[in-house]
Amino acid sequence: MKTEHILVIRFSALGDIAMTVPVIAALAQQYPDIRITMLSKAFVRPLFEGLAPNVSFMEADLKKEYHGVKGLNTLYRRLTAKRFTAIADLHDVLRSKFLRARFDLARYKVAHINKRRQGKRQLVSTRNKVLKQLPTGFENYAEVFAKLGYPIQLDPWFRMKEFKFRFQDGTPSLFNFSEQTGGKPLIGIAPFAAHPEKIYPLNQMEKVVAQLCERHPSARLFFFGGGQQEMDVFHQWASKYPQCLVVGDHLKGLDQELALMQKLDVMVSMDSANMHLASLVGLPVVSVWGATHPYAGFAGYGQRPENAVQLDLPCRPCSIFGNKKCLRGDLACLHNISPELIINKVEAILVKR
């Protein structure tokens, strides 16, 4: 009997790709006799390597190597050589639609994600807003595999494998984990996101950092993020608060950051990729929500709803992805969140650690 081999397609944002991990892990565990290949960007490989014996990873650069229609046709020919038996499109954008259309014409089993667009339009509507929980991204991904004949049960206790890391030379000795004792809180701070409407004001986030350092003199704070502007902010904060370390200066690669997250007690994050990465390793996240809302289905996997920081405003949510300008013009959904509200959520988690 021929072994089933499923091609899973998901490109785009890191957070969306990270959300596929617990779903693919459940599929692999519950159907150990099938093969699963994840097709995505090269840098997310650590999320899938070692996930399960029957899961493999295949990288493709759609902006360079496989750009445009010609590139997608080349990619399609490469994929057909792998002898897949089913195609799961977890992206449903122009490029993935092109690929799946070719597979469909060749009579492969093909299924794609239902993005619940009508429900999302109602959720962000300025008139007759329907504020209710939509199916999560995880449930939407799982539905695709059910369409292919593989219904799965998601594991609420899913955790990724243990990652190993070591800091680069030059890391301050106070961050040497071999010298850590159980009494030192280890806190991650990921204050940035793809859009301004999802970013807590930096002057207020600095107050969160300052107060956590003051309340916990033995604490270690780790700043997660990349990009020159972000690094400039981190270095400014780290120069003021010796308990803080800029992760990007000392760790390189997604697997290294995941390894560090596994050692932390709590993460403070926006609605961003770091929220999802922390969730994959079982780290409690105090997530801060502005223009977006957990009801859209993008909360971190296994995160407790009470750890989400958000304000009830009649205009919220105004955007599914946070990529629309504030209708009020004042970003009250973020500016009106007090630093103390975030700190109290962090403290509640630290007490339980």
PDB file of N, CA and C in Angstrom, residues 81 155 173 177 203 214 254 345 351:
ATOM      1  N   ALA A  81       8.032  16.015  -8.191  1.00  0.00           N
ATOM      2  CA  ALA A  81       9.050  14.962  -8.143  1.00  0.00           C
ATOM      3  C   ALA A  81       9.085  14.270  -6.779  1.00  0.00           C
ATOM      4  N   ASP A 155      -3.759  18.782  20.968  1.00  0.00           N
ATOM      5  CA  ASP A 155      -3.285  18.505  22.320  1.00  0.00           C
ATOM      6  C   ASP A 155      -3.110  19.815  23.074  1.00  0.00           C
ATOM      7  N   SER A 173      28.386  38.149  33.010  1.00  0.00           N
ATOM      8  CA  SER A 173      28.350  36.944  33.841  1.00  0.00           C
ATOM      9  C   SER A 173      27.060  36.816  34.621  1.00  0.00           C
ATOM     10  N   PHE A 177      23.452  31.122  33.263  1.00  0.00           N
ATOM     11  CA  PHE A 177      22.388  30.328  33.866  1.00  0.00           C
ATOM     12  C   PHE A 177      22.930  29.243  34.789  1.00  0.00           C
ATOM     13  N   ASN A 203       7.373  54.564  25.806  1.00  0.00           N
ATOM     14  CA  ASN A 203       7.652  55.243  27.073  1.00  0.00           C
ATOM     15  C   ASN A 203       6.937  54.548  28.231  1.00  0.00           C
ATOM     16  N   GLU A 214      12.893  47.298  39.603  1.00  0.00           N
ATOM     17  CA  GLU A 214      12.865  47.827  40.968  1.00  0.00           C
ATOM     18  C   GLU A 214      12.244  46.827  41.942  1.00  0.00           C
ATOM     19  N   LEU A 254      16.650  31.280  15.266  1.00  0.00           N
ATOM     20  CA  LEU A 254      15.363  31.015  15.893  1.00  0.00           C
ATOM     21  C   LEU A 254      15.470  29.942  16.969  1.00  0.00           C
ATOM     22  N   LYS A 345      -0.225  41.570  36.024  1.00  0.00           N
ATOM     23  CA  LYS A 345      -0.377  40.279  35.344  1.00  0.00           C
ATOM     24  C   LYS A 345       0.920  39.473  35.441  1.00  0.00           C
ATOM     25  N   VAL A 351       4.286  34.653  40.923  1.00  0.00           N
ATOM     26  CA  VAL A 351       3.921  34.070  42.225  1.00  0.00           C
ATOM     27  C   VAL A 351       3.700  32.560  42.099  1.00  0.00           C
TER      28      VAL A 351
END
